[in-house]
């Protein structure tokens, strides 16, 4: 694998997209700094040349004051312009980064999400990108501004008094050492803080999703204690980091600033005021510029924490962006397949060396219904995951119409597939949207027909807003059976060549199941249908039933053939009918 650029270089690459806007704002910034630094020189001139006792003409004074006010106005307008430009550029950069991250997440294989808590992924997109925004804002709006201001101040100091200005040159290296120590000791605390924030987000997400289980098993106190441990660890590290910041930022800068200012006053008082070798104007200007040195330094210190937090967050974001993904390709012009599905000696493992499928062979032809049955963990869902291209088989091949699906883009593969899951998921939006998913090729009439075919139109038309009824939080206001019917209609509205039902009737009542069975007889006509079922009564009419056990097909045939065989399927059917039977191990 090609080594990735450093985090700093990758952040710089995002900034360079807007290099002309940034350079333009920096030119405006230079105008602002120049206007600000010109003020003390004007006041110095007024003090030295126009405020002596023998001066009677004040016209030059008013002229200089007018110039001074003009410089202040220029500085104000320039500061606003550069600040607005840099801040808006920073927001644009983060918008692009967030879109890149979201776009890449769509390309990452599902295997990554199997091992990563959802809350952590959400934290990367929401929290970590916001922290990076602070970096661009603080770096461009504070660091660069501060360095330009410092450069201008030192130029002014050397113009006023080169000897004393040379003494002040010791300040930048001194503050650089202090910054290095600050960064060294605070980075580890910030890394822990960001990690704990990610863990807390993951736990909050999980707790909300499974809140009924937490309350049913009275785990509220235990969950709160687990969250408290994470929260306390983040608090402790946050306090330690703040302690480092307090000691090394305004505190030490202010102390050094006061000592340097006292030395300058002593220097001028001892050598200049008594000997009258340096004017009062120079004295005023030098003290004014010296006081301005410490504001940029303090600004840099104040932003160091944000910068470190942003770098830690950027590293986590780039870890996701570095994951190998596959491009989301267009599939608009994909020819509709016949739907002939064939598994040829397929072996698959989620973890190396632990095969969950072993030598799977079967073929489902157009218009046929193939049912997969077996106990939990026998490999039924794994077959569906492979067919949908969520995972790649370890060996063997899976073909659709004779074409290996590994040679087909995932979007083209799934374009003519419809799937209904055991736990139906409804999106936030109205009912008609949950069926069409904003597909322009699916009209409202087609949506209504699909809902009617699965028997859902009866209860939908009784809702206050009918097909415009809003679905909230995964459809929690609807019953499980109603949600399942809508998800059936969604699959049917897309008119798939291959229809996949993954335990689709497991969570509905017998009456609703009867409606779906009747609808399926109509919609499966001319389609290849694969059904995962625990309720064996729902697959009696299947053309082929595959009985899986420990990742292998141990029996195959239709219902009557398998019942006559008297094997594992027969035992499972007897158990569900309530008759005494025992399954072979």
CSV table of N, CA and C in Angstrom, one decimal, residues 93-223:
chain,number,residue,atom,x,y,z
A,93,UNK,N,-14.0,24.7,3.4
A,93,UNK,CA,-13.1,23.6,3.5
A,93,UNK,C,-13.7,22.4,4.3
A,94,UNK,N,-14.3,22.8,5.4
A,94,UNK,CA,-14.9,21.7,6.3
A,94,UNK,C,-16.1,21.1,5.6
A,95,UNK,N,-16.8,21.9,4.9
A,95,UNK,CA,-18.0,21.4,4.1
A,95,UNK,C,-17.5,20.3,3.1
A,96,UNK,N,-16.4,20.7,2.4
A,96,UNK,CA,-15.9,19.7,1.4
A,96,UNK,C,-15.4,18.4,2.1
A,97,UNK,N,-14.7,18.6,3.3
A,97,UNK,CA,-14.2,17.5,4.0
A,97,UNK,C,-15.3,16.6,4.5
A,98,UNK,N,-16.3,17.2,5.0
A,98,UNK,CA,-17.5,16.4,5.5
A,98,UNK,C,-18.1,15.6,4.4
A,99,UNK,N,-18.3,16.3,3.2
A,99,UNK,CA,-18.8,15.6,2.1
A,99,UNK,C,-17.9,14.4,1.6
A,100,UNK,N,-16.6,14.7,1.6
A,100,UNK,CA,-15.7,13.6,1.2
A,100,UNK,C,-15.8,12.4,2.2
A,101,UNK,N,-16.0,12.7,3.5
A,101,UNK,CA,-16.1,11.7,4.5
A,101,UNK,C,-17.4,10.9,4.3
A,102,UNK,N,-18.5,11.6,4.1
A,102,UNK,CA,-19.8,11.0,3.9
A,102,UNK,C,-19.8,10.2,2.7
A,103,UNK,N,-19.2,10.7,1.6
A,103,UNK,CA,-19.1,10.0,0.3
A,103,UNK,C,-18.3,8.7,0.4
A,104,UNK,N,-17.2,8.8,1.2
A,104,UNK,CA,-16.4,7.6,1.3
A,104,UNK,C,-17.0,6.6,2.2
A,105,UNK,N,-17.8,7.0,3.1
A,105,UNK,CA,-18.5,6.0,4.0
A,105,UNK,C,-19.5,5.1,3.1
A,106,UNK,N,-20.0,5.7,2.1
A,106,UNK,CA,-20.9,5.0,1.2
A,106,UNK,C,-20.1,3.9,0.4
A,107,UNK,N,-18.8,4.1,0.3
A,107,UNK,CA,-18.0,3.1,-0.5
A,107,UNK,C,-17.3,2.1,0.4
A,108,UNK,N,-17.3,2.2,1.7
A,108,UNK,CA,-16.6,1.3,2.6
A,108,UNK,C,-17.4,0.0,2.7
A,109,UNK,N,-16.7,-1.1,2.6
A,109,UNK,CA,-17.4,-2.4,2.8
A,109,UNK,C,-18.1,-2.6,4.1
A,110,UNK,N,-19.2,-3.3,4.2
A,110,UNK,CA,-20.0,-3.5,5.4
A,110,UNK,C,-19.1,-4.2,6.5
A,111,UNK,N,-18.1,-4.8,6.2
A,111,UNK,CA,-17.3,-5.5,7.2
A,111,UNK,C,-16.7,-4.5,8.2
A,112,UNK,N,-16.5,-3.2,7.7
A,112,UNK,CA,-16.0,-2.2,8.7
A,112,UNK,C,-17.0,-1.9,9.7
A,113,UNK,N,-18.3,-1.8,9.3
A,113,UNK,CA,-19.4,-1.4,10.2
A,113,UNK,C,-19.7,-2.5,11.1
A,114,UNK,N,-19.4,-3.7,10.7
A,114,UNK,CA,-19.6,-4.9,11.6
A,114,UNK,C,-18.8,-4.8,12.9
A,115,UNK,N,-17.7,-4.1,12.8
A,115,UNK,CA,-16.7,-4.1,14.0
A,115,UNK,C,-16.6,-2.7,14.5
A,116,UNK,N,-17.4,-1.7,14.1
A,116,UNK,CA,-17.3,-0.3,14.5
A,116,UNK,C,-18.6,0.2,15.0
A,117,UNK,N,-18.7,0.7,16.3
A,117,UNK,CA,-19.9,1.2,16.8
A,117,UNK,C,-20.4,2.4,16.0
A,118,UNK,N,-21.7,2.4,15.8
A,118,UNK,CA,-22.3,3.5,14.9
A,118,UNK,C,-22.0,4.9,15.5
A,119,UNK,N,-22.0,5.0,16.9
A,119,UNK,CA,-21.7,6.3,17.5
A,119,UNK,C,-20.4,6.8,17.2
A,120,UNK,N,-19.4,5.9,17.0
A,120,UNK,CA,-18.0,6.4,16.7
A,120,UNK,C,-18.0,7.0,15.3
A,121,UNK,N,-18.7,6.3,14.4
A,121,UNK,CA,-18.7,6.9,13.0
A,121,UNK,C,-19.4,8.2,13.0
A,122,UNK,N,-20.5,8.3,13.7
A,122,UNK,CA,-21.2,9.6,13.8
A,122,UNK,C,-20.3,10.7,14.4
A,123,UNK,N,-19.5,10.3,15.4
A,123,UNK,CA,-18.6,11.3,16.0
A,123,UNK,C,-17.6,11.8,15.0
A,124,UNK,N,-17.1,10.9,14.1
A,124,UNK,CA,-16.1,11.3,13.1
A,124,UNK,C,-16.7,12.4,12.2
A,125,UNK,N,-18.0,12.1,11.8
A,125,UNK,CA,-18.6,13.0,10.8
A,125,UNK,C,-19.0,14.3,11.5
A,126,UNK,N,-19.6,14.3,12.7
A,126,UNK,CA,-20.1,15.5,13.3
A,126,UNK,C,-19.1,16.2,14.2
A,127,UNK,N,-18.5,15.5,15.1
A,127,UNK,CA,-17.7,16.2,16.1
A,127,UNK,C,-16.3,16.4,15.6
A,128,UNK,N,-15.7,15.4,15.0
A,128,UNK,CA,-14.3,15.6,14.6
A,128,UNK,C,-14.1,16.6,13.4
A,129,UNK,N,-15.0,16.7,12.5
A,129,UNK,CA,-14.9,17.7,11.5
A,129,UNK,C,-15.1,19.1,12.0
A,130,UNK,N,-16.0,19.2,13.1
A,130,UNK,CA,-16.1,20.5,13.7
A,130,UNK,C,-14.8,20.9,14.4
A,131,UNK,N,-14.1,20.0,15.0
A,131,UNK,CA,-12.9,20.3,15.6
A,131,UNK,C,-11.8,20.7,14.5
A,132,UNK,N,-11.9,20.1,13.4
A,132,UNK,CA,-10.9,20.5,12.3
A,132,UNK,C,-11.3,21.9,11.8
A,133,UNK,N,-12.6,22.2,11.8
A,133,UNK,CA,-13.0,23.6,11.4
A,133,UNK,C,-12.3,24.6,12.3
A,134,UNK,N,-12.2,24.3,13.6
A,134,UNK,CA,-11.6,25.2,14.5
A,134,UNK,C,-10.1,25.4,14.2
A,135,UNK,N,-9.5,24.3,13.6
A,135,UNK,CA,-8.1,24.4,13.2
A,135,UNK,C,-7.9,25.4,12.1
A,136,UNK,N,-8.7,25.3,11.1
A,136,UNK,CA,-8.6,26.2,9.9
A,136,UNK,C,-8.9,27.6,10.4
A,137,UNK,N,-9.9,27.8,11.2
A,137,UNK,CA,-10.3,29.1,11.6
A,137,UNK,C,-9.2,29.7,12.5
A,138,UNK,N,-8.7,28.9,13.5
A,138,UNK,CA,-7.6,29.4,14.4
A,138,UNK,C,-6.3,29.6,13.6
A,139,UNK,N,-6.0,28.7,12.7
A,139,UNK,CA,-4.7,28.8,12.0
A,139,UNK,C,-4.7,30.0,11.1
A,140,UNK,N,-5.8,30.1,10.3
A,140,UNK,CA,-5.8,31.2,9.3
A,140,UNK,C,-6.1,32.5,9.9
A,141,UNK,N,-7.0,32.5,10.9
A,141,UNK,CA,-7.5,33.8,11.5
A,141,UNK,C,-6.7,34.2,12.6
A,142,UNK,N,-5.8,33.4,13.2
A,142,UNK,CA,-5.1,33.8,14.4
A,142,UNK,C,-3.6,33.6,14.2
A,143,UNK,N,-3.2,32.4,13.8
A,143,UNK,CA,-1.7,32.1,13.6
A,143,UNK,C,-1.1,33.0,12.5
A,144,UNK,N,-1.7,33.0,11.4
A,144,UNK,CA,-1.1,33.8,10.3
A,144,UNK,C,-1.2,35.3,10.6
A,145,UNK,N,-2.3,35.7,11.1
A,145,UNK,CA,-2.5,37.1,11.6
A,145,UNK,C,-1.4,37.5,12.6
A,146,UNK,N,-1.2,36.6,13.6
A,146,UNK,CA,-0.3,36.9,14.6
A,146,UNK,C,1.1,37.0,14.1
A,147,UNK,N,1.5,36.1,13.2
A,147,UNK,CA,2.9,36.1,12.7
A,147,UNK,C,3.1,37.3,11.8
A,148,UNK,N,2.1,37.7,11.0
A,148,UNK,CA,2.3,39.0,10.3
A,148,UNK,C,2.4,40.2,11.2
A,149,UNK,N,1.6,40.2,12.2
A,149,UNK,CA,1.6,41.3,13.2
A,149,UNK,C,3.0,41.3,13.9
A,150,UNK,N,3.5,40.2,14.3
A,150,UNK,CA,4.8,40.1,15.0
A,150,UNK,C,5.9,40.6,14.0
A,151,UNK,N,5.9,40.2,12.8
A,151,UNK,CA,6.9,40.6,11.8
A,151,UNK,C,6.8,42.2,11.7
A,152,UNK,N,5.6,42.7,11.5
A,152,UNK,CA,5.5,44.2,11.4
A,152,UNK,C,6.0,44.9,12.6
A,153,UNK,N,5.6,44.4,13.8
A,153,UNK,CA,6.0,45.0,15.1
A,153,UNK,C,7.5,45.0,15.2
A,154,UNK,N,8.2,43.9,14.9
A,154,UNK,CA,9.7,43.9,15.0
A,154,UNK,C,10.3,44.8,14.0
A,155,UNK,N,9.8,45.0,12.8
A,155,UNK,CA,10.3,45.9,11.9
A,155,UNK,C,10.2,47.4,12.5
A,156,UNK,N,9.1,47.7,13.0
A,156,UNK,CA,8.9,49.0,13.6
A,156,UNK,C,9.8,49.2,14.8
A,157,UNK,N,10.0,48.2,15.6
A,157,UNK,CA,10.9,48.3,16.8
A,157,UNK,C,12.4,48.6,16.3
A,158,UNK,N,12.8,47.9,15.3
A,158,UNK,CA,14.2,48.1,14.8
A,158,UNK,C,14.3,49.5,14.2
A,159,UNK,N,13.3,50.0,13.6
A,159,UNK,CA,13.3,51.4,13.1
A,159,UNK,C,13.5,52.4,14.2
A,160,UNK,N,12.8,52.1,15.3
A,160,UNK,CA,12.8,53.0,16.5
A,160,UNK,C,14.2,53.0,17.2
A,161,UNK,N,14.6,51.7,17.5
A,161,UNK,CA,15.8,51.6,18.3
A,161,UNK,C,16.3,50.1,18.1
A,162,UNK,N,17.4,50.1,17.2
A,162,UNK,CA,17.9,48.7,16.8
A,162,UNK,C,18.5,48.0,18.0
A,163,UNK,N,19.2,48.7,18.9
A,163,UNK,CA,19.9,48.0,20.0
A,163,UNK,C,18.9,47.4,20.9
A,164,UNK,N,17.9,48.1,21.3
A,164,UNK,CA,16.9,47.6,22.3
A,164,UNK,C,16.0,46.5,21.6
A,165,UNK,N,15.7,46.7,20.3
A,165,UNK,CA,15.0,45.7,19.6
A,165,UNK,C,15.7,44.4,19.5
A,166,UNK,N,17.0,44.5,19.4
A,166,UNK,CA,17.8,43.2,19.4
A,166,UNK,C,17.6,42.4,20.6
A,167,UNK,N,17.5,43.1,21.8
A,167,UNK,CA,17.2,42.4,23.0
A,167,UNK,C,15.9,41.7,23.0
A,168,UNK,N,14.9,42.4,22.4
A,168,UNK,CA,13.5,41.8,22.4
A,168,UNK,C,13.5,40.6,21.5
A,169,UNK,N,14.5,40.4,20.6
A,169,UNK,CA,14.5,39.2,19.7
A,169,UNK,C,14.6,37.9,20.5
A,170,UNK,N,14.9,38.0,21.8
A,170,UNK,CA,15.0,36.8,22.5
A,170,UNK,C,13.6,36.2,22.9
A,171,UNK,N,12.6,37.0,22.7
A,171,UNK,CA,11.3,36.6,23.1
A,171,UNK,C,10.7,35.5,22.2
A,172,UNK,N,10.8,35.6,20.9
A,172,UNK,CA,10.2,34.5,20.0
A,172,UNK,C,10.8,33.1,20.3
A,173,UNK,N,12.1,32.9,20.4
A,173,UNK,CA,12.6,31.6,20.8
A,173,UNK,C,12.2,31.1,22.1
A,174,UNK,N,12.1,32.1,23.1
A,174,UNK,CA,11.6,31.7,24.4
A,174,UNK,C,10.2,31.2,24.4
A,175,UNK,N,9.3,31.9,23.7
A,175,UNK,CA,7.9,31.5,23.6
A,175,UNK,C,7.8,30.2,22.8
A,176,UNK,N,8.7,30.0,21.8
A,176,UNK,CA,8.6,28.8,21.0
A,176,UNK,C,8.9,27.6,21.9
A,177,UNK,N,9.9,27.7,22.8
A,177,UNK,CA,10.2,26.7,23.7
A,177,UNK,C,9.0,26.4,24.7
A,178,UNK,N,8.4,27.4,25.1
A,178,UNK,CA,7.2,27.2,26.0
A,178,UNK,C,6.1,26.5,25.3
A,179,UNK,N,5.9,26.9,24.0
A,179,UNK,CA,4.9,26.3,23.2
A,179,UNK,C,5.2,24.8,23.0
A,180,UNK,N,6.4,24.5,22.7
A,180,UNK,CA,6.8,23.1,22.5
A,180,UNK,C,6.5,22.2,23.7
A,181,UNK,N,6.8,22.8,24.9
A,181,UNK,CA,6.6,22.0,26.1
A,181,UNK,C,5.1,21.9,26.3
A,182,UNK,N,4.3,23.0,26.0
A,182,UNK,CA,2.9,22.9,26.1
A,182,UNK,C,2.3,21.9,25.2
A,183,UNK,N,2.7,21.8,24.0
A,183,UNK,CA,2.2,20.8,23.0
A,183,UNK,C,2.5,19.4,23.4
A,184,UNK,N,3.7,19.2,23.9
A,184,UNK,CA,4.2,17.9,24.3
A,184,UNK,C,3.4,17.3,25.4
A,185,UNK,N,3.0,18.1,26.4
A,185,UNK,CA,2.4,17.5,27.6
A,185,UNK,C,0.8,17.5,27.4
A,186,UNK,N,0.3,18.4,26.6
A,186,UNK,CA,-1.2,18.4,26.5
A,186,UNK,C,-1.7,17.5,25.4
A,187,UNK,N,-0.9,17.1,24.5
A,187,UNK,CA,-1.4,16.2,23.4
A,187,UNK,C,-1.9,14.9,23.9
A,188,UNK,N,-1.3,14.3,24.8
A,188,UNK,CA,-1.8,13.0,25.3
A,188,UNK,C,-3.1,13.1,26.0
A,189,UNK,N,-3.3,14.3,26.7
A,189,UNK,CA,-4.6,14.5,27.4
A,189,UNK,C,-5.7,14.7,26.3
A,190,UNK,N,-5.4,15.5,25.3
A,190,UNK,CA,-6.4,15.8,24.3
A,190,UNK,C,-6.8,14.5,23.5
A,191,UNK,N,-5.8,13.6,23.3
A,191,UNK,CA,-6.1,12.4,22.6
A,191,UNK,C,-7.0,11.5,23.4
A,192,UNK,N,-6.8,11.5,24.7
A,192,UNK,CA,-7.7,10.7,25.5
A,192,UNK,C,-9.1,11.3,25.6
A,193,UNK,N,-9.1,12.7,25.6
A,193,UNK,CA,-10.4,13.4,25.6
A,193,UNK,C,-11.2,13.1,24.4
A,194,UNK,N,-10.6,13.1,23.2
A,194,UNK,CA,-11.3,12.9,22.0
A,194,UNK,C,-11.8,11.4,21.9
A,195,UNK,N,-10.9,10.5,22.4
A,195,UNK,CA,-11.3,9.1,22.4
A,195,UNK,C,-12.5,8.8,23.3
A,196,UNK,N,-12.5,9.5,24.5
A,196,UNK,CA,-13.6,9.3,25.4
A,196,UNK,C,-14.9,9.9,24.9
A,197,UNK,N,-14.8,11.0,24.2
A,197,UNK,CA,-16.0,11.6,23.6
A,197,UNK,C,-16.6,10.7,22.5
A,198,UNK,N,-15.7,10.1,21.7
A,198,UNK,CA,-16.2,9.1,20.7
A,198,UNK,C,-16.9,7.9,21.4
A,199,UNK,N,-16.2,7.4,22.5
A,199,UNK,CA,-16.8,6.3,23.2
A,199,UNK,C,-18.2,6.6,23.8
A,200,UNK,N,-18.3,7.9,24.4
A,200,UNK,CA,-19.5,8.3,25.0
A,200,UNK,C,-20.6,8.4,23.9
A,201,UNK,N,-20.3,8.9,22.7
A,201,UNK,CA,-21.3,9.0,21.6
A,201,UNK,C,-21.8,7.7,21.2
A,202,UNK,N,-20.8,6.7,21.2
A,202,UNK,CA,-21.2,5.3,20.8
A,202,UNK,C,-22.1,4.7,21.9
A,203,UNK,N,-21.8,5.0,23.1
A,203,UNK,CA,-22.7,4.4,24.2
A,203,UNK,C,-24.0,5.1,24.2
A,204,UNK,N,-24.1,6.4,24.0
A,204,UNK,CA,-25.3,7.1,24.0
A,204,UNK,C,-26.2,6.6,22.9
A,205,UNK,N,-25.6,6.4,21.7
A,205,UNK,CA,-26.4,5.9,20.6
A,205,UNK,C,-26.9,4.5,20.9
A,206,UNK,N,-26.1,3.6,21.4
A,206,UNK,CA,-26.5,2.3,21.7
A,206,UNK,C,-27.6,2.3,22.8
A,207,UNK,N,-27.5,3.1,23.8
A,207,UNK,CA,-28.4,3.2,24.9
A,207,UNK,C,-29.8,3.6,24.4
A,208,UNK,N,-29.8,4.6,23.5
A,208,UNK,CA,-31.1,5.1,23.0
A,208,UNK,C,-31.8,4.0,22.2
A,209,UNK,N,-31.0,3.3,21.3
A,209,UNK,CA,-31.6,2.3,20.4
A,209,UNK,C,-32.2,1.2,21.2
A,210,UNK,N,-31.5,0.8,22.3
A,210,UNK,CA,-31.9,-0.4,23.1
A,210,UNK,C,-32.6,0.0,24.4
A,211,UNK,N,-33.1,1.2,24.5
A,211,UNK,CA,-33.7,1.7,25.7
A,211,UNK,C,-34.8,0.8,26.3
A,212,UNK,N,-35.7,0.2,25.4
A,212,UNK,CA,-36.7,-0.7,26.0
A,212,UNK,C,-36.0,-1.9,26.7
A,213,UNK,N,-34.9,-2.4,26.1
A,213,UNK,CA,-34.3,-3.6,26.7
A,213,UNK,C,-33.6,-3.2,28.1
A,214,UNK,N,-33.0,-2.0,28.1
A,214,UNK,CA,-32.4,-1.5,29.3
A,214,UNK,C,-33.4,-1.4,30.4
A,215,UNK,N,-34.6,-0.8,30.1
A,215,UNK,CA,-35.6,-0.6,31.1
A,215,UNK,C,-36.2,-1.9,31.5
A,216,UNK,N,-36.4,-2.8,30.5
A,216,UNK,CA,-37.1,-4.1,30.8
A,216,UNK,C,-36.2,-5.0,31.7
A,217,UNK,N,-34.9,-4.9,31.6
A,217,UNK,CA,-34.0,-5.7,32.4
A,217,UNK,C,-33.4,-4.9,33.6
A,218,UNK,N,-33.9,-3.7,33.8
A,218,UNK,CA,-33.6,-2.8,34.9
A,218,UNK,C,-32.1,-2.5,35.0
A,219,UNK,N,-31.5,-2.2,33.8
A,219,UNK,CA,-30.1,-1.9,33.7
A,219,UNK,C,-29.8,-0.4,33.7
A,220,UNK,N,-30.8,0.4,34.1
A,220,UNK,CA,-30.6,1.9,34.0
A,220,UNK,C,-29.4,2.3,34.9
A,221,UNK,N,-29.3,1.7,36.1
A,221,UNK,CA,-28.2,2.1,37.0
A,221,UNK,C,-26.8,1.7,36.5
A,222,UNK,N,-26.8,0.4,36.0
A,222,UNK,CA,-25.5,-0.1,35.5
A,222,UNK,C,-25.1,0.7,34.2
A,223,UNK,N,-26.0,1.0,33.4
A,223,UNK,CA,-25.7,1.9,32.2
A,223,UNK,C,-25.2,3.2,32.6
